[in-house]
Amino acid sequence: MKLNTGTLLKGIAIAAALSVTATVAHAANWKYAFEEAMEDVQGKYAQKFKEEIEANTDHTIQLYPFGTLGESADIMEQTQSGILQFVDQSPGFTGSLIPEAQVFFVPYLLPQDHETLVEFFRNSKAINEMFPELYAEQGLELLKLFPEGEVCMTTQEPVSSPADLDEVKVRVMTNPLLVESYKAFGATPTPLPWGEVYGALQTGVIQGQENPAFWIESTKMYEVSPVITCIGHNNFTTGVMANKEFYDGLSEEDQQAIQDASDAAFDYIVEYQKGLHEESIQKIKEADPDVTVNVLPEEERQPFMEAAKEVEAKFVEMTGESGEAILEQMKKDLEAAKQ
Ligand code: 6CS
């Protein structure tokens, strides 16, 4: 068949138009919800993830901060059912779905030193190999677990020993091990979703709660619980995951882009957190000079550290062999991270 130049050019134009259409039809707008505001740690991570995905794929990401789609439990349900593609939910809540995730609430397990902590999250076999299997059983592709900062308590009265927590109702995230933890610390634990915490402190339904300093500052927890006590018992862990069916249905290229964006967001967020605790405490003191910040010395931490042993035993009791295996692996990984 003889083709004249006009026909050929028309053919090329149609083919080009079709290939553009195909690409456009393929580009998706993925939905990603998280438990904090845009300028908090989870929001910063999410923004970096979005930036990477949008720079390296045809896809776009719509971000949904706390309050736009409901509580943590709601955004998890929406992700499991496929309404959302990505979710950031902390083990504090995921622990009720995946009991082994409560390991992040065994007090004094995670190191306080930032570099060791980052090394651990980066290379841990428990984090990178064992947890993904457990999340997969719940229809979730675990993309990243990362630290958000040292957890401190906020109360009405000073706390320097478990006796000071007697009869004090301390709000905890909704997982059974945190309840055990605060029982062992001498308090009356009260599990609540995040949205109810400020009001409950204001009305005296509870008298305390625990969270990292950036969050105490940004959510103004110090206005309704002005004594901050740091006992070095934990660092707040959070996790980002995708709906597994959605993830498995993606091309290898898109899956790789998601893994690369997760790595980039991890590198960014651990750097972002350097000095964040101190800066947040400074901002709180400037906002309200009446706030007290107590960092308990080693000897006053001792009784809390003793109580931690009981919590660790509870964790094993609650999660059986599978939890024990995770705990043991984490201990090995932590040892390696310290080297
Ligand atoms: O305590 C909580 O429920 C919240 N704390 C932090 C640091 N992030 C989100 C979570 O909902």
mmCIF file of C-alpha atoms and ligand atoms in Angstrom:
data_model
loop_
_atom_site.group_PDB
_atom_site.id
_atom_site.type_symbol
_atom_site.label_atom_id
_atom_site.label_comp_id
_atom_site.label_asym_id
_atom_site.label_seq_id
_atom_site.Cartn_x
_atom_site.Cartn_y
_atom_site.Cartn_z
ATOM 1 C CA MET A 1 0.000 0.000 0.000
ATOM 2 C CA LYS A 2 1.225 3.424 -0.907
ATOM 3 C CA LEU A 3 1.004 6.069 1.797
ATOM 4 C CA ASN A 4 1.244 9.723 1.007
ATOM 5 C CA THR A 5 2.932 12.101 3.490
ATOM 6 C CA GLY A 6 -0.411 13.577 4.562
ATOM 7 C CA THR A 7 -1.839 10.195 5.566
ATOM 8 C CA LEU A 8 1.376 9.258 7.349
ATOM 9 C CA LEU A 9 1.432 12.471 9.363
ATOM 10 C CA LYS A 10 -2.241 12.035 10.257
ATOM 11 C CA GLY A 11 -1.458 8.480 11.443
ATOM 12 C CA ILE A 12 1.400 9.669 13.618
ATOM 13 C CA ALA A 13 -0.774 12.419 15.097
ATOM 14 C CA ILE A 14 -3.551 9.921 15.964
ATOM 15 C CA ALA A 15 -1.055 7.479 17.492
ATOM 16 C CA ALA A 16 0.455 10.285 19.587
ATOM 17 C CA ALA A 17 -2.993 11.428 20.711
ATOM 18 C CA LEU A 18 -3.900 7.867 21.673
ATOM 19 C CA SER A 19 -0.741 7.364 23.634
ATOM 20 C CA VAL A 20 -1.365 10.647 25.512
ATOM 21 C CA THR A 21 -4.931 9.505 26.234
ATOM 22 C CA ALA A 22 -3.631 6.155 27.454
ATOM 23 C CA THR A 23 -1.185 7.856 29.814
ATOM 24 C CA VAL A 24 -3.784 10.289 31.108
ATOM 25 C CA ALA A 25 -6.315 7.503 31.640
ATOM 26 C CA HIS A 26 -3.662 5.639 33.603
ATOM 27 C CA ALA A 27 -2.766 8.534 35.895
ATOM 28 C CA ALA A 28 -4.646 8.243 39.150
ATOM 29 C CA ASN A 29 -5.385 10.471 42.108
ATOM 30 C CA TRP A 30 -4.477 8.454 45.216
ATOM 31 C CA LYS A 31 -5.989 9.303 48.585
ATOM 32 C CA TYR A 32 -3.774 9.366 51.694
ATOM 33 C CA ALA A 33 -5.127 10.054 55.200
ATOM 34 C CA PHE A 34 -3.179 10.621 58.405
ATOM 35 C CA GLU A 35 -3.772 11.275 62.110
ATOM 36 C CA GLU A 36 -2.201 14.703 62.489
ATOM 37 C CA ALA A 37 -2.287 18.195 60.959
ATOM 38 C CA MET A 38 -0.363 19.133 57.801
ATOM 39 C CA GLU A 39 2.482 20.784 59.749
ATOM 40 C CA ASP A 40 2.889 17.952 62.300
ATOM 41 C CA VAL A 41 5.329 15.057 61.813
ATOM 42 C CA GLN A 42 2.887 12.765 59.963
ATOM 43 C CA GLY A 43 1.831 15.694 57.767
ATOM 44 C CA LYS A 44 5.420 16.570 56.902
ATOM 45 C CA TYR A 45 6.101 12.927 56.018
ATOM 46 C CA ALA A 46 2.954 12.772 53.879
ATOM 47 C CA GLN A 47 3.856 15.985 52.037
ATOM 48 C CA LYS A 48 7.308 14.637 51.211
ATOM 49 C CA PHE A 49 5.802 11.325 50.015
ATOM 50 C CA LYS A 50 3.338 13.230 47.805
ATOM 51 C CA GLU A 51 6.106 15.427 46.389
ATOM 52 C CA GLU A 52 8.185 12.353 45.457
ATOM 53 C CA ILE A 53 5.275 10.476 43.874
ATOM 54 C CA GLU A 54 4.159 13.487 41.868
ATOM 55 C CA ALA A 55 7.727 14.196 40.696
ATOM 56 C CA ASN A 56 8.399 10.615 39.623
ATOM 57 C CA THR A 57 5.076 9.243 38.342
ATOM 58 C CA ASP A 58 2.002 10.507 36.479
ATOM 59 C CA HIS A 59 -0.091 10.072 39.610
ATOM 60 C CA THR A 60 -1.228 12.691 42.080
ATOM 61 C CA ILE A 61 -1.923 12.391 45.797
ATOM 62 C CA GLN A 62 -4.751 13.963 47.745
ATOM 63 C CA LEU A 63 -3.855 14.405 51.429
ATOM 64 C CA TYR A 64 -6.442 14.160 54.216
ATOM 65 C CA PRO A 65 -5.190 15.428 57.608
ATOM 66 C CA PHE A 66 -6.773 14.628 60.987
ATOM 67 C CA GLY A 67 -10.375 15.682 61.281
ATOM 68 C CA THR A 68 -11.225 15.564 57.574
ATOM 69 C CA LEU A 69 -12.261 11.901 57.446
ATOM 70 C CA GLY A 70 -12.764 10.955 61.096
ATOM 71 C CA GLU A 71 -10.698 9.329 63.811
ATOM 72 C CA SER A 72 -7.763 6.928 63.375
ATOM 73 C CA ALA A 73 -10.081 3.913 63.443
ATOM 74 C CA ASP A 74 -12.191 5.453 60.639
ATOM 75 C CA ILE A 75 -9.291 6.104 58.279
ATOM 76 C CA MET A 76 -8.014 2.567 58.849
ATOM 77 C CA GLU A 77 -11.424 1.124 57.963
ATOM 78 C CA GLN A 78 -11.587 3.316 54.855
ATOM 79 C CA THR A 79 -8.157 2.053 53.770
ATOM 80 C CA GLN A 80 -8.964 -1.593 54.410
ATOM 81 C CA SER A 81 -12.127 -1.245 52.345
ATOM 82 C CA GLY A 82 -10.256 0.462 49.494
ATOM 83 C CA ILE A 83 -11.857 3.927 49.736
ATOM 84 C CA LEU A 84 -8.406 5.278 50.607
ATOM 85 C CA GLN A 85 -5.161 4.005 49.080
ATOM 86 C CA PHE A 86 -2.790 5.097 51.892
ATOM 87 C CA VAL A 87 -3.076 5.604 55.623
ATOM 88 C CA ASP A 88 -0.802 6.634 58.452
ATOM 89 C CA GLN A 89 -1.996 4.924 61.608
ATOM 90 C CA SER A 90 0.119 4.569 64.732
ATOM 91 C CA PRO A 91 0.553 1.174 66.408
ATOM 92 C CA GLY A 92 -1.169 2.820 69.384
ATOM 93 C CA PHE A 93 -4.364 2.230 67.420
ATOM 94 C CA THR A 94 -3.246 -0.589 65.066
ATOM 95 C CA GLY A 95 -2.464 -2.619 68.204
ATOM 96 C CA SER A 96 -6.126 -3.428 68.564
ATOM 97 C CA LEU A 97 -6.087 -4.942 65.048
ATOM 98 C CA ILE A 98 -2.576 -6.445 65.067
ATOM 99 C CA PRO A 99 -1.759 -7.343 68.697
ATOM 100 C CA GLU A 100 1.980 -7.760 67.975
ATOM 101 C CA ALA A 101 2.165 -4.041 67.038
ATOM 102 C CA GLN A 102 1.735 -3.322 70.730
ATOM 103 C CA VAL A 103 5.390 -4.240 71.158
ATOM 104 C CA PHE A 104 6.046 -0.527 70.612
ATOM 105 C CA PHE A 105 4.469 0.045 74.035
ATOM 106 C CA VAL A 106 6.774 -2.151 76.062
ATOM 107 C CA PRO A 107 8.295 0.657 78.159
ATOM 108 C CA TYR A 108 12.031 1.327 77.893
ATOM 109 C CA LEU A 109 12.424 -1.015 74.914
ATOM 110 C CA LEU A 110 13.288 1.625 72.311
ATOM 111 C CA PRO A 111 16.501 3.607 72.785
ATOM 112 C CA GLN A 112 16.429 7.320 73.562
ATOM 113 C CA ASP A 113 19.396 8.143 71.363
ATOM 114 C CA HIS A 114 18.120 9.427 67.989
ATOM 115 C CA GLU A 115 20.899 7.934 65.842
ATOM 116 C CA THR A 116 20.483 4.453 67.365
ATOM 117 C CA LEU A 117 16.729 4.692 66.961
ATOM 118 C CA VAL A 118 17.008 5.629 63.282
ATOM 119 C CA GLU A 119 19.563 2.880 62.671
ATOM 120 C CA PHE A 120 17.143 0.429 64.288
ATOM 121 C CA PHE A 121 14.115 1.472 62.188
ATOM 122 C CA ARG A 122 16.201 1.399 59.015
ATOM 123 C CA ASN A 123 17.725 -2.054 59.443
ATOM 124 C CA SER A 124 15.526 -4.009 61.841
ATOM 125 C CA LYS A 125 14.473 -7.443 60.617
ATOM 126 C CA ALA A 126 11.404 -7.291 62.879
ATOM 127 C CA ILE A 127 10.331 -3.994 61.297
ATOM 128 C CA ASN A 128 11.218 -4.730 57.694
ATOM 129 C CA GLU A 129 10.465 -8.439 57.403
ATOM 130 C CA MET A 130 8.240 -9.679 60.218
ATOM 131 C CA PHE A 131 5.743 -6.844 60.589
ATOM 132 C CA PRO A 132 4.926 -6.611 56.836
ATOM 133 C CA GLU A 133 3.613 -10.205 57.006
ATOM 134 C CA LEU A 134 1.339 -9.398 59.946
ATOM 135 C CA TYR A 135 0.000 -6.254 58.265
ATOM 136 C CA ALA A 136 -0.584 -8.224 55.048
ATOM 137 C CA GLU A 137 -2.942 -10.543 56.944
ATOM 138 C CA GLN A 138 -5.106 -7.460 57.577
ATOM 139 C CA GLY A 139 -5.121 -6.453 53.901
ATOM 140 C CA LEU A 140 -2.387 -3.841 54.375
ATOM 141 C CA GLU A 141 0.937 -3.327 52.624
ATOM 142 C CA LEU A 142 3.217 -1.918 55.321
ATOM 143 C CA LEU A 143 5.386 0.750 53.705
ATOM 144 C CA LYS A 144 7.206 2.298 56.638
ATOM 145 C CA LEU A 145 7.343 2.422 60.418
ATOM 146 C CA PHE A 146 9.106 5.492 61.783
ATOM 147 C CA PRO A 147 9.644 7.333 65.082
ATOM 148 C CA GLU A 148 7.954 10.653 65.904
ATOM 149 C CA GLY A 149 9.718 11.678 69.108
ATOM 150 C CA GLU A 150 10.151 11.054 72.827
ATOM 151 C CA VAL A 151 6.870 10.566 74.687
ATOM 152 C CA CYS A 152 6.219 12.588 77.874
ATOM 153 C CA MET A 153 3.230 12.649 80.226
ATOM 154 C CA THR A 154 1.134 15.743 80.822
ATOM 155 C CA THR A 155 -0.834 15.950 84.083
ATOM 156 C CA GLN A 156 -2.324 18.474 86.506
ATOM 157 C CA GLU A 157 0.085 17.733 89.364
ATOM 158 C CA PRO A 158 3.808 16.881 89.452
ATOM 159 C CA VAL A 159 4.777 13.232 89.015
ATOM 160 C CA SER A 160 8.025 11.861 90.361
ATOM 161 C CA SER A 161 6.977 8.311 91.244
ATOM 162 C CA PRO A 162 4.195 5.796 90.478
ATOM 163 C CA ALA A 163 2.569 6.807 93.795
ATOM 164 C CA ASP A 164 1.920 10.271 92.311
ATOM 165 C CA LEU A 165 -0.198 8.634 89.612
ATOM 166 C CA ASP A 166 -2.497 6.955 92.106
ATOM 167 C CA GLU A 167 -6.136 7.726 91.176
ATOM 168 C CA VAL A 168 -4.946 9.813 88.214
ATOM 169 C CA LYS A 169 -6.946 9.009 85.076
ATOM 170 C CA VAL A 170 -4.454 9.023 82.220
ATOM 171 C CA ARG A 171 -5.740 8.870 78.667
ATOM 172 C CA VAL A 172 -4.037 6.285 76.468
ATOM 173 C CA MET A 173 -4.496 5.297 72.843
ATOM 174 C CA THR A 174 -6.885 2.431 72.362
ATOM 175 C CA ASN A 175 -4.727 -0.664 72.782
ATOM 176 C CA PRO A 176 -4.768 -3.126 75.698
ATOM 177 C CA LEU A 177 -1.010 -3.082 76.382
ATOM 178 C CA LEU A 178 -0.958 0.687 76.955
ATOM 179 C CA VAL A 179 -3.688 0.130 79.499
ATOM 180 C CA GLU A 180 -1.460 -2.441 81.230
ATOM 181 C CA SER A 181 1.453 -0.057 81.041
ATOM 182 C CA TYR A 182 -0.304 2.763 82.864
ATOM 183 C CA LYS A 183 -1.745 0.315 85.393
ATOM 184 C CA ALA A 184 1.819 -0.809 86.110
ATOM 185 C CA PHE A 185 2.830 2.860 86.390
ATOM 186 C CA GLY A 186 0.229 3.266 89.153
ATOM 187 C CA ALA A 187 -2.374 5.270 87.210
ATOM 188 C CA THR A 188 -5.969 4.621 86.107
ATOM 189 C CA PRO A 189 -5.644 4.257 82.322
ATOM 190 C CA THR A 190 -8.489 5.554 80.161
ATOM 191 C CA PRO A 191 -8.407 4.600 76.463
ATOM 192 C CA LEU A 192 -9.899 7.312 74.230
ATOM 193 C CA PRO A 193 -9.755 8.286 70.558
ATOM 194 C CA TRP A 194 -7.719 11.441 69.951
ATOM 195 C CA GLY A 195 -10.641 13.782 69.246
ATOM 196 C CA GLU A 196 -11.937 13.450 72.804
ATOM 197 C CA VAL A 197 -8.716 14.160 74.682
ATOM 198 C CA TYR A 198 -8.670 17.981 74.974
ATOM 199 C CA GLY A 199 -12.302 18.133 76.084
ATOM 200 C CA ALA A 200 -11.866 15.304 78.578
ATOM 201 C CA LEU A 201 -8.899 17.097 80.170
ATOM 202 C CA GLN A 202 -10.762 20.400 80.183
ATOM 203 C CA THR A 203 -13.805 18.929 81.911
ATOM 204 C CA GLY A 204 -11.758 16.826 84.343
ATOM 205 C CA VAL A 205 -12.986 13.468 83.011
ATOM 206 C CA ILE A 206 -9.276 12.589 82.785
ATOM 207 C CA GLN A 207 -6.302 14.276 84.401
ATOM 208 C CA GLY A 208 -3.444 13.324 82.108
ATOM 209 C CA GLN A 209 -2.240 11.886 78.809
ATOM 210 C CA GLU A 210 1.051 11.069 77.054
ATOM 211 C CA ASN A 211 2.488 12.215 73.725
ATOM 212 C CA PRO A 212 5.618 13.605 72.033
ATOM 213 C CA ALA A 213 6.500 17.268 72.697
ATOM 214 C CA PHE A 214 5.697 18.507 69.161
ATOM 215 C CA TRP A 215 2.150 17.197 69.582
ATOM 216 C CA ILE A 216 1.737 18.574 73.125
ATOM 217 C CA GLU A 217 2.732 21.932 71.640
ATOM 218 C CA SER A 218 0.700 21.911 68.421
ATOM 219 C CA THR A 219 -2.498 20.620 70.057
ATOM 220 C CA LYS A 220 -2.034 22.838 73.148
ATOM 221 C CA MET A 221 -2.310 19.947 75.592
ATOM 222 C CA TYR A 222 -0.324 22.074 78.070
ATOM 223 C CA GLU A 223 -3.308 24.444 78.394
ATOM 224 C CA VAL A 224 -5.342 21.682 80.031
ATOM 225 C CA SER A 225 -2.558 19.594 81.637
ATOM 226 C CA PRO A 226 0.283 21.982 82.496
ATOM 227 C CA VAL A 227 2.789 19.617 84.139
ATOM 228 C CA ILE A 228 5.002 17.827 81.618
ATOM 229 C CA THR A 229 6.980 14.838 82.901
ATOM 230 C CA CYS A 230 9.502 12.937 80.814
ATOM 231 C CA ILE A 231 10.537 9.547 82.169
ATOM 232 C CA GLY A 232 12.254 8.286 78.999
ATOM 233 C CA HIS A 233 9.891 5.334 78.673
ATOM 234 C CA ASN A 234 9.093 5.520 74.994
ATOM 235 C CA ASN A 235 9.410 7.079 71.578
ATOM 236 C CA PHE A 236 6.187 7.471 69.574
ATOM 237 C CA THR A 237 6.114 5.103 66.580
ATOM 238 C CA THR A 238 3.842 5.476 63.601
ATOM 239 C CA GLY A 239 3.284 3.512 60.406
ATOM 240 C CA VAL A 240 2.293 4.205 56.806
ATOM 241 C CA MET A 241 0.588 1.525 54.790
ATOM 242 C CA ALA A 242 -1.314 1.002 51.552
ATOM 243 C CA ASN A 243 -4.425 -1.028 50.809
ATOM 244 C CA LYS A 244 -2.821 -4.333 49.791
ATOM 245 C CA GLU A 245 -5.158 -5.171 46.925
ATOM 246 C CA PHE A 246 -4.547 -1.738 45.421
ATOM 247 C CA TYR A 247 -0.772 -2.085 45.899
ATOM 248 C CA ASP A 248 -0.625 -5.613 44.455
ATOM 249 C CA GLY A 249 -2.544 -4.452 41.394
ATOM 250 C CA LEU A 250 0.001 -1.749 40.533
ATOM 251 C CA SER A 251 2.733 -2.065 37.918
ATOM 252 C CA GLU A 252 6.220 -2.912 39.188
ATOM 253 C CA GLU A 253 7.244 0.597 38.208
ATOM 254 C CA ASP A 254 4.567 2.195 40.401
ATOM 255 C CA GLN A 255 5.365 -0.127 43.300
ATOM 256 C CA GLN A 256 9.013 0.852 43.023
ATOM 257 C CA ALA A 257 8.059 4.547 42.954
ATOM 258 C CA ILE A 258 6.065 4.041 46.174
ATOM 259 C CA GLN A 259 8.980 2.259 47.859
ATOM 260 C CA ASP A 260 11.398 5.005 46.752
ATOM 261 C CA ALA A 261 9.029 7.750 47.937
ATOM 262 C CA SER A 262 8.720 5.955 51.310
ATOM 263 C CA ASP A 263 12.508 5.798 51.663
ATOM 264 C CA ALA A 264 12.862 9.471 50.745
ATOM 265 C CA ALA A 265 10.136 10.484 53.206
ATOM 266 C CA PHE A 266 11.804 8.413 55.956
ATOM 267 C CA ASP A 267 15.200 10.094 55.363
ATOM 268 C CA TYR A 268 13.497 13.472 55.388
ATOM 269 C CA ILE A 269 11.445 12.914 58.542
ATOM 270 C CA VAL A 270 14.266 11.576 60.722
ATOM 271 C CA GLU A 271 16.335 14.619 59.776
ATOM 272 C CA TYR A 272 13.364 16.955 60.391
ATOM 273 C CA GLN A 273 13.038 15.603 63.928
ATOM 274 C CA LYS A 274 16.544 16.534 65.038
ATOM 275 C CA GLY A 275 16.098 19.072 67.820
ATOM 276 C CA LEU A 276 12.311 19.082 67.403
ATOM 277 C CA HIS A 277 11.677 17.934 70.994
ATOM 278 C CA GLU A 278 13.767 20.777 72.467
ATOM 279 C CA GLU A 279 12.264 23.371 70.090
ATOM 280 C CA SER A 280 8.743 22.263 70.996
ATOM 281 C CA ILE A 281 9.448 22.454 74.741
ATOM 282 C CA GLN A 282 10.865 25.945 74.188
ATOM 283 C CA LYS A 283 7.726 27.026 72.289
ATOM 284 C CA ILE A 284 5.511 25.657 75.084
ATOM 285 C CA LYS A 285 7.463 27.577 77.740
ATOM 286 C CA GLU A 286 7.213 30.758 75.674
ATOM 287 C CA ALA A 287 3.471 30.289 75.136
ATOM 288 C CA ASP A 288 2.846 29.658 78.830
ATOM 289 C CA PRO A 289 5.594 30.348 81.378
ATOM 290 C CA ASP A 290 3.528 28.583 84.072
ATOM 291 C CA VAL A 291 3.983 25.196 82.428
ATOM 292 C CA THR A 292 6.371 22.929 84.370
ATOM 293 C CA VAL A 293 8.703 20.556 82.547
ATOM 294 C CA ASN A 294 10.269 17.809 84.670
ATOM 295 C CA VAL A 295 12.801 15.399 83.250
ATOM 296 C CA LEU A 296 13.026 12.698 85.896
ATOM 297 C CA PRO A 297 16.555 11.735 86.942
ATOM 298 C CA GLU A 298 17.747 8.144 86.697
ATOM 299 C CA GLU A 299 16.871 7.192 90.313
ATOM 300 C CA GLU A 300 13.279 8.451 89.960
ATOM 301 C CA ARG A 301 12.906 6.491 86.714
ATOM 302 C CA GLN A 302 13.847 3.239 88.440
ATOM 303 C CA PRO A 303 10.353 2.282 89.718
ATOM 304 C CA PHE A 304 8.902 2.923 86.245
ATOM 305 C CA MET A 305 11.651 0.769 84.737
ATOM 306 C CA GLU A 306 10.844 -1.979 87.229
ATOM 307 C CA ALA A 307 7.169 -1.791 86.239
ATOM 308 C CA ALA A 308 8.194 -2.216 82.602
ATOM 309 C CA LYS A 309 9.150 -5.853 83.244
ATOM 310 C CA GLU A 310 5.556 -6.640 84.186
ATOM 311 C CA VAL A 311 4.323 -4.964 80.987
ATOM 312 C CA GLU A 312 6.737 -6.972 78.854
ATOM 313 C CA ALA A 313 5.427 -10.199 80.444
ATOM 314 C CA LYS A 314 1.849 -9.053 79.697
ATOM 315 C CA PHE A 315 2.795 -8.456 76.075
ATOM 316 C CA VAL A 316 4.030 -12.040 75.733
ATOM 317 C CA GLU A 317 0.930 -13.341 77.520
ATOM 318 C CA MET A 318 -1.316 -11.362 75.127
ATOM 319 C CA THR A 319 0.435 -12.225 71.875
ATOM 320 C CA GLY A 320 1.852 -15.729 72.437
ATOM 321 C CA GLU A 321 4.606 -17.202 70.297
ATOM 322 C CA SER A 322 4.242 -14.739 67.477
ATOM 323 C CA GLY A 323 4.603 -11.725 69.797
ATOM 324 C CA GLU A 324 7.498 -13.290 71.638
ATOM 325 C CA ALA A 325 9.312 -13.927 68.351
ATOM 326 C CA ILE A 326 8.872 -10.257 67.367
ATOM 327 C CA LEU A 327 10.055 -9.068 70.778
ATOM 328 C CA GLU A 328 13.148 -11.281 70.682
ATOM 329 C CA GLN A 329 13.998 -10.203 67.142
ATOM 330 C CA MET A 330 13.546 -6.552 68.105
ATOM 331 C CA LYS A 331 15.941 -6.984 71.002
ATOM 332 C CA LYS A 332 18.537 -8.480 68.632
ATOM 333 C CA ASP A 333 17.970 -5.668 66.129
ATOM 334 C CA LEU A 334 18.315 -3.067 68.885
ATOM 335 C CA GLU A 335 21.592 -4.636 70.012
ATOM 336 C CA ALA A 336 22.864 -4.497 66.438
ATOM 337 C CA ALA A 337 21.753 -0.858 66.081
ATOM 338 C CA LYS A 338 23.715 0.080 69.204
ATOM 339 C CA GLN A 339 26.963 -1.403 67.844
HETATM 340 O O1 6CS B 1 -2.289 10.410 70.984
HETATM 341 C C1 6CS B 1 -2.792 10.335 69.875
HETATM 342 O O2 6CS B 1 -3.863 9.783 69.700
HETATM 343 C C2 6CS B 1 -2.118 11.026 68.712
HETATM 344 N N1 6CS B 1 -0.734 11.269 68.952
HETATM 345 C C3 6CS B 1 0.075 11.583 67.982
HETATM 346 C C4 6CS B 1 1.470 12.023 68.230
HETATM 347 N N2 6CS B 1 -0.280 11.468 66.709
HETATM 348 C C5 6CS B 1 -1.587 11.059 66.282
HETATM 349 C C6 6CS B 1 -2.336 10.333 67.394
HETATM 350 O O3 6CS B 1 -3.688 10.290 67.109
#
